[in-house]
PDB file of C-alpha atoms in Angstrom:
ATOM      1  CA  MET A   1      22.010  22.584   9.473  1.00 58.00           C
ATOM      2  CA  SER A   2      22.052  23.545  13.147  1.00 64.00           C
ATOM      3  CA  GLY A   3      24.949  21.171  13.822  1.00 66.00           C
ATOM      4  CA  CYS A   4      25.769  18.994  16.794  1.00 70.00           C
ATOM      5  CA  ARG A   5      27.927  19.311  19.906  1.00 71.00           C
ATOM      6  CA  ARG A   6      29.199  16.256  21.752  1.00 72.00           C
ATOM      7  CA  SER A   7      27.108  14.070  19.412  1.00 69.00           C
ATOM      8  CA  SER A   8      23.896  15.893  20.357  1.00 70.00           C
ATOM      9  CA  PRO A   9      21.995  18.691  18.591  1.00 67.00           C
ATOM     10  CA  PRO A  10      21.644  22.014  20.399  1.00 68.00           C
ATOM     11  CA  ALA A  11      18.301  22.998  21.875  1.00 69.00           C
ATOM     12  CA  ARG A  12      17.035  24.776  18.779  1.00 72.00           C
ATOM     13  CA  PRO A  13      15.214  23.750  15.600  1.00 75.00           C
ATOM     14  CA  SER A  14      17.065  21.574  13.126  1.00 76.00           C
ATOM     15  CA  GLY A  15      16.951  22.215   9.401  1.00 78.00           C
ATOM     16  CA  PHE A  16      17.576  20.045   6.340  1.00 80.00           C
ATOM     17  CA  LEU A  17      18.759  20.793   2.836  1.00 82.00           C
ATOM     18  CA  ILE A  18      18.042  18.284   0.063  1.00 83.00           C
ATOM     19  CA  GLU A  19      19.246  19.379  -3.361  1.00 82.00           C
ATOM     20  CA  ASN A  20      16.862  18.610  -6.199  1.00 78.00           C
ATOM     21  CA  VAL A  21      19.466  17.435  -8.700  1.00 79.00           C
ATOM     22  CA  ASP A  22      17.378  15.216 -10.997  1.00 77.00           C
ATOM     23  CA  GLN A  23      14.680  17.641 -12.131  1.00 76.00           C
ATOM     24  CA  ARG A  24      13.894  17.618 -15.862  1.00 80.00           C
ATOM     25  CA  SER A  25      11.760  20.655 -16.637  1.00 79.00           C
ATOM     26  CA  LYS A  26      11.609  19.798 -20.339  1.00 82.00           C
ATOM     27  CA  ASP A  27       9.564  16.706 -19.518  1.00 80.00           C
ATOM     28  CA  TYR A  28       6.635  18.973 -18.627  1.00 80.00           C
ATOM     29  CA  GLY A  29       6.603  20.925 -21.890  1.00 81.00           C
ATOM     30  CA  ASP A  30       3.590  19.085 -23.334  1.00 82.00           C
ATOM     31  CA  ILE A  31       1.355  20.115 -20.417  1.00 79.00           C
ATOM     32  CA  ARG A  32       2.405  23.740 -20.045  1.00 80.00           C
ATOM     33  CA  ASP A  33      -1.095  24.811 -21.192  1.00 81.00           C
ATOM     34  CA  LYS A  34      -3.060  22.032 -19.495  1.00 80.00           C
ATOM     35  CA  TYR A  35      -4.201  21.545 -15.939  1.00 79.00           C
ATOM     36  CA  ARG A  36      -3.546  18.074 -14.642  1.00 75.00           C
ATOM     37  CA  PRO A  37      -6.546  16.227 -13.116  1.00 70.00           C
ATOM     38  CA  GLY A  38      -6.031  15.570  -9.432  1.00 68.00           C
ATOM     39  CA  HIS A  39      -3.074  17.946  -9.265  1.00 73.00           C
ATOM     40  CA  ALA A  40      -2.780  21.227  -7.374  1.00 76.00           C
ATOM     41  CA  ASP A  41      -1.616  23.428 -10.243  1.00 76.00           C
ATOM     42  CA  TYR A  42      -5.167  24.679 -10.964  1.00 79.00           C
ATOM     43  CA  THR A  43      -5.777  25.314  -7.270  1.00 80.00           C
ATOM     44  CA  TYR A  44      -2.591  27.369  -6.992  1.00 81.00           C
ATOM     45  CA  ASP A  45      -3.458  29.324 -10.122  1.00 83.00           C
ATOM     46  CA  ALA A  46      -6.963  30.081  -8.841  1.00 85.00           C
ATOM     47  CA  LYS A  47      -5.803  31.089  -5.365  1.00 87.00           C
ATOM     48  CA  TYR A  48      -2.464  32.811  -5.972  1.00 86.00           C
ATOM     49  CA  GLY A  49      -2.526  33.639  -9.663  1.00 85.00           C
ATOM     50  CA  VAL A  50       0.675  31.622 -10.078  1.00 80.00           C
ATOM     51  CA  ARG A  51       1.131  28.272 -11.770  1.00 79.00           C
ATOM     52  CA  ASP A  52       4.297  26.278 -12.157  1.00 78.00           C
ATOM     53  CA  TYR A  53       3.421  23.696 -14.803  1.00 78.00           C
ATOM     54  CA  ARG A  54       6.617  21.808 -13.953  1.00 75.00           C
ATOM     55  CA  GLY A  55       4.962  20.673 -10.726  1.00 64.00           C
ATOM     56  CA  GLY A  56       7.526  22.194  -8.402  1.00 65.00           C
ATOM     57  CA  GLY A  57       7.170  23.920  -5.064  1.00 68.00           C
ATOM     58  CA  ARG A  58       4.894  22.900  -2.253  1.00 72.00           C
ATOM     59  CA  GLN A  59       2.411  21.304  -4.633  1.00 73.00           C
ATOM     60  CA  SER A  60       5.041  18.739  -5.597  1.00 75.00           C
ATOM     61  CA  ALA A  61       5.346  15.310  -4.008  1.00 77.00           C
ATOM     62  CA  ARG A  62       9.034  16.159  -3.581  1.00 80.00           C
ATOM     63  CA  GLU A  63       7.867  18.134  -0.554  1.00 81.00           C
ATOM     64  CA  THR A  64       7.458  14.838   1.303  1.00 84.00           C
ATOM     65  CA  ALA A  65      11.218  14.237   1.251  1.00 86.00           C
ATOM     66  CA  MET A  66      11.553  16.491   4.290  1.00 86.00           C
ATOM     67  CA  ARG A  67       8.929  14.471   6.116  1.00 88.00           C
ATOM     68  CA  VAL A  68      11.006  11.355   5.575  1.00 89.00           C
ATOM     69  CA  ALA A  69      14.098  13.090   6.962  1.00 89.00           C
ATOM     70  CA  ALA A  70      12.193  14.431   9.973  1.00 88.00           C
ATOM     71  CA  GLY A  71      10.610  11.017  10.517  1.00 90.00           C
ATOM     72  CA  ALA A  72      14.037   9.370  10.740  1.00 90.00           C
ATOM     73  CA  ILE A  73      14.923  11.716  13.603  1.00 87.00           C
ATOM     74  CA  ALA A  74      11.509  11.248  15.209  1.00 88.00           C
ATOM     75  CA  ARG A  75      12.101   7.501  15.317  1.00 89.00           C
ATOM     76  CA  LYS A  76      15.282   8.035  17.328  1.00 87.00           C
ATOM     77  CA  VAL A  77      13.503  10.420  19.692  1.00 87.00           C
ATOM     78  CA  LEU A  78      10.725   7.898  20.307  1.00 90.00           C
ATOM     79  CA  ASP A  79      13.264   5.176  21.050  1.00 89.00           C
ATOM     80  CA  GLN A  80      15.044   7.468  23.531  1.00 88.00           C
ATOM     81  CA  LEU A  81      11.825   8.423  25.305  1.00 89.00           C
ATOM     82  CA  TYR A  82       9.845   5.193  25.279  1.00 90.00           C
ATOM     83  CA  GLY A  83      12.186   2.343  24.420  1.00 88.00           C
ATOM     84  CA  LYS A  84      11.865   0.508  21.125  1.00 87.00           C
ATOM     85  CA  VAL A  85       8.958   1.861  19.047  1.00 90.00           C
ATOM     86  CA  THR A  86       8.512   0.061  15.717  1.00 92.00           C
ATOM     87  CA  ILE A  87       6.569   1.696  12.880  1.00 92.00           C
ATOM     88  CA  ARG A  88       6.251  -0.194   9.598  1.00 94.00           C
ATOM     89  CA  GLY A  89       4.070   0.065   6.518  1.00 94.00           C
ATOM     90  CA  ALA A  90       3.147  -2.099   3.549  1.00 97.00           C
ATOM     91  CA  LEU A  91       0.958  -1.939   0.452  1.00 96.00           C
ATOM     92  CA  VAL A  92      -1.900  -4.406   0.989  1.00 96.00           C
ATOM     93  CA  GLN A  93      -4.253  -3.670  -1.914  1.00 95.00           C
ATOM     94  CA  MET A  94      -3.956  -2.202  -5.403  1.00 93.00           C
ATOM     95  CA  GLY A  95      -7.277  -1.473  -7.060  1.00 90.00           C
ATOM     96  CA  ASN A  96      -9.297  -4.668  -6.552  1.00 89.00           C
ATOM     97  CA  GLU A  97      -6.197  -6.831  -6.120  1.00 94.00           C
ATOM     98  CA  LYS A  98      -5.552  -7.754  -2.473  1.00 94.00           C
ATOM     99  CA  ILE A  99      -2.721  -9.574  -0.773  1.00 97.00           C
ATOM    100  CA  ASN A 100      -3.118 -12.981   0.827  1.00 97.00           C
ATOM    101  CA  ARG A 101      -2.527 -12.210   4.496  1.00 96.00           C
ATOM    102  CA  ALA A 102      -1.399 -15.785   5.058  1.00 97.00           C
ATOM    103  CA  ASN A 103       1.665 -14.878   2.959  1.00 97.00           C
ATOM    104  CA  TRP A 104       2.512 -11.749   4.989  1.00 97.00           C
ATOM    105  CA  SER A 105       6.246 -11.266   5.531  1.00 97.00           C
ATOM    106  CA  TRP A 106       7.770  -7.986   6.678  1.00 97.00           C
ATOM    107  CA  LYS A 107      11.064  -9.106   5.163  1.00 96.00           C
ATOM    108  CA  GLU A 108       9.420  -9.229   1.735  1.00 97.00           C
ATOM    109  CA  VAL A 109       8.433  -5.548   1.862  1.00 97.00           C
ATOM    110  CA  ASP A 110      11.904  -4.387   0.786  1.00 95.00           C
ATOM    111  CA  ASN A 111      12.224  -7.034  -1.932  1.00 96.00           C
ATOM    112  CA  ASN A 112       9.770  -5.609  -4.467  1.00 96.00           C
ATOM    113  CA  PRO A 113       8.961  -2.176  -5.943  1.00 95.00           C
ATOM    114  CA  PHE A 114       5.499  -2.089  -4.335  1.00 96.00           C
ATOM    115  CA  PHE A 115       6.623  -2.571  -0.702  1.00 97.00           C
ATOM    116  CA  CYS A 116       4.223  -5.511  -0.661  1.00 97.00           C
ATOM    117  CA  PRO A 117       4.442  -8.128   2.136  1.00 97.00           C
ATOM    118  CA  ASP A 118       3.112 -10.873  -0.171  1.00 98.00           C
ATOM    119  CA  ALA A 119       5.671 -11.975  -2.769  1.00 97.00           C
ATOM    120  CA  THR A 120       3.051 -13.687  -4.946  1.00 97.00           C
ATOM    121  CA  ALA A 121       0.802 -10.625  -5.027  1.00 97.00           C
ATOM    122  CA  ALA A 122       3.747  -8.367  -5.892  1.00 97.00           C
ATOM    123  CA  VAL A 123       4.449 -10.376  -9.044  1.00 96.00           C
ATOM    124  CA  ALA A 124       0.792 -10.293 -10.115  1.00 96.00           C
ATOM    125  CA  TRP A 125       0.584  -6.542  -9.477  1.00 96.00           C
ATOM    126  CA  GLU A 126       3.317  -5.852 -12.024  1.00 95.00           C
ATOM    127  CA  THR A 127       1.134  -7.215 -14.825  1.00 94.00           C
ATOM    128  CA  TYR A 128      -2.013  -5.618 -13.392  1.00 95.00           C
ATOM    129  CA  LEU A 129      -0.468  -2.150 -13.128  1.00 94.00           C
ATOM    130  CA  GLU A 130       1.177  -2.334 -16.542  1.00 94.00           C
ATOM    131  CA  GLY A 131      -2.224  -3.006 -18.103  1.00 93.00           C
ATOM    132  CA  ILE A 132      -3.712   0.045 -16.399  1.00 91.00           C
ATOM    133  CA  ARG A 133      -0.768   2.185 -17.465  1.00 90.00           C
ATOM    134  CA  ARG A 134      -1.130   1.103 -21.095  1.00 92.00           C
ATOM    135  CA  ASN A 135      -4.761   2.218 -20.971  1.00 90.00           C
ATOM    136  CA  GLY A 136      -3.604   5.691 -19.936  1.00 85.00           C
ATOM    137  CA  SER A 137      -4.882   5.596 -16.373  1.00 84.00           C
ATOM    138  CA  SER A 138      -3.756   4.865 -12.840  1.00 83.00           C
ATOM    139  CA  VAL A 139      -5.362   3.221  -9.825  1.00 86.00           C
ATOM    140  CA  GLY A 140      -5.643   3.699  -6.083  1.00 85.00           C
ATOM    141  CA  ALA A 141      -4.189   1.494  -3.374  1.00 90.00           C
ATOM    142  CA  ILE A 142      -4.257   0.835   0.367  1.00 91.00           C
ATOM    143  CA  ILE A 143      -1.217   1.173   2.604  1.00 91.00           C
ATOM    144  CA  GLU A 144      -1.363  -0.422   6.038  1.00 92.00           C
ATOM    145  CA  VAL A 145       0.802   1.059   8.789  1.00 91.00           C
ATOM    146  CA  VAL A 146       1.499  -0.836  12.017  1.00 91.00           C
ATOM    147  CA  ALA A 147       2.966   0.865  15.101  1.00 90.00           C
ATOM    148  CA  GLU A 148       4.204  -1.329  17.961  1.00 91.00           C
ATOM    149  CA  GLY A 149       5.537  -0.314  21.350  1.00 90.00           C
ATOM    150  CA  VAL A 150       3.587   2.956  21.399  1.00 88.00           C
ATOM    151  CA  PRO A 151       2.932   4.069  25.003  1.00 87.00           C
ATOM    152  CA  ALA A 152      -0.551   4.893  26.229  1.00 86.00           C
ATOM    153  CA  GLY A 153      -1.423   8.541  26.741  1.00 87.00           C
ATOM    154  CA  LEU A 154       0.070  10.218  23.678  1.00 85.00           C
ATOM    155  CA  GLY A 155      -1.921  13.160  22.348  1.00 84.00           C
ATOM    156  CA  ALA A 156      -4.452  15.366  24.111  1.00 89.00           C
ATOM    157  CA  PRO A 157      -8.253  15.339  24.446  1.00 89.00           C
ATOM    158  CA  VAL A 158     -10.698  16.462  21.758  1.00 89.00           C
ATOM    159  CA  TYR A 159      -8.701  18.270  19.026  1.00 88.00           C
ATOM    160  CA  ALA A 160      -5.222  16.810  19.503  1.00 90.00           C
ATOM    161  CA  LYS A 161      -5.975  13.118  19.924  1.00 90.00           C
ATOM    162  CA  LEU A 162      -3.351  10.837  18.422  1.00 88.00           C
ATOM    163  CA  ASP A 163      -5.823   9.566  15.809  1.00 88.00           C
ATOM    164  CA  ASN A 164      -6.619  13.178  14.859  1.00 89.00           C
ATOM    165  CA  GLU A 165      -2.960  14.040  14.380  1.00 89.00           C
ATOM    166  CA  LEU A 166      -2.286  10.903  12.350  1.00 88.00           C
ATOM    167  CA  ALA A 167      -5.303  11.502  10.113  1.00 86.00           C
ATOM    168  CA  SER A 168      -4.266  15.121   9.526  1.00 87.00           C
ATOM    169  CA  ALA A 169      -0.723  14.118   8.607  1.00 86.00           C
ATOM    170  CA  LEU A 170      -1.807  11.310   6.301  1.00 84.00           C
ATOM    171  CA  MET A 171      -4.432  13.380   4.500  1.00 83.00           C
ATOM    172  CA  SER A 172      -1.895  16.146   3.868  1.00 82.00           C
ATOM    173  CA  ILE A 173       0.179  13.861   1.646  1.00 80.00           C
ATOM    174  CA  GLN A 174      -0.175  14.640  -2.058  1.00 74.00           C
ATOM    175  CA  CYS A 175      -2.413  12.426  -4.205  1.00 69.00           C
ATOM    176  CA  ARG A 176      -4.054  10.659  -1.271  1.00 68.00           C
ATOM    177  CA  GLN A 177      -7.803  10.110  -1.076  1.00 63.00           C
ATOM    178  CA  GLY A 178      -9.517   8.670   1.964  1.00 61.00           C
ATOM    179  CA  ARG A 179     -13.024   8.421   0.610  1.00 51.00           C
ATOM    180  CA  GLY A 180     -13.248   4.811  -0.524  1.00 49.00           C
ATOM    181  CA  ASN A 181     -12.035   5.460  -4.074  1.00 45.00           C
ATOM    182  CA  ARG A 182      -9.057   3.155  -3.850  1.00 50.00           C
ATOM    183  CA  ARG A 183     -10.557   0.436  -6.064  1.00 51.00           C
ATOM    184  CA  ARG A 184     -11.552   2.682  -8.940  1.00 53.00           C
ATOM    185  CA  LEU A 185      -9.453   3.923 -11.826  1.00 52.00           C
ATOM    186  CA  CYS A 186      -8.156   7.374 -11.005  1.00 51.00           C
ATOM    187  CA  HIS A 187      -9.484   9.108 -14.122  1.00 53.00           C
ATOM    188  CA  ARG A 188     -12.998   8.289 -12.881  1.00 54.00           C
ATOM    189  CA  VAL A 189     -12.688   9.775  -9.407  1.00 52.00           C
ATOM    190  CA  HIS A 190     -10.818  13.055  -9.885  1.00 56.00           C
ATOM    191  CA  ASP A 191     -12.497  16.129  -8.411  1.00 55.00           C
ATOM    192  CA  ARG A 192     -14.628  17.945 -10.938  1.00 58.00           C
ATOM    193  CA  ARG A 193     -13.152  21.267 -11.965  1.00 55.00           C
ATOM    194  CA  ARG A 194     -15.213  24.432 -12.307  1.00 55.00           C
ATOM    195  CA  GLU A 195     -14.043  27.873 -13.334  1.00 52.00           C
ATOM    196  CA  CYS A 196     -13.822  30.269 -10.407  1.00 51.00           C
ATOM    197  CA  ARG A 197     -13.335  34.007 -10.103  1.00 48.00           C
ATOM    198  CA  ARG A 198      -9.876  35.431  -9.555  1.00 49.00           C
ATOM    199  CA  ASP A 199     -11.251  37.581  -6.745  1.00 50.00           C
ATOM    200  CA  ALA A 200     -12.859  34.658  -4.925  1.00 44.00           C
ATOM    201  CA  PRO A 201     -12.840  35.247  -1.149  1.00 43.00           C
ATOM    202  CA  TRP A 202     -10.415  32.482  -0.198  1.00 39.00           C
ATOM    203  CA  GLN A 203      -9.508  33.987   3.184  1.00 36.00           C
TER     204      GLN A 203
END
């Protein structure tokens, strides 16, 4: 939104606008009076006294769309500063079902709905996941990210180390859990909910 001059952006922050044109609020009608396990609508209600049962706002996974847009620009910046930096990711485990690393192919990642580098595993996962869905549950997974060409020395000591920044960014993504629950069915590992006071000292 800040525009470009001579094919380059000016020296000020850039903004993005992504129109949410496929929302279907009516799809959420059945849960208007229910809190969803593992979702932030109860947390928002307890903290702010506001709940959008349609799942919109900053508690929605749609919020990550801006991260994707910013990441596309960040890739270009890294290439300009450090030469070719390659960052790729793939789904390597779903529940207890793992890939065969001997079958790993980065080209295969874009050929299946799971972004799986093992074509054989991707086919098996379709049946596996459909069975879990029919039982009314969901399951965790492991995504492996590989960064190549990253220069030494990024980050800063103690509180701004590169690993710290990556962990913070990854853990801020909705629906993620980094506590070893990836193999268990999600309805068994949701945080337990307790009633809390409206005047709880959140600050």
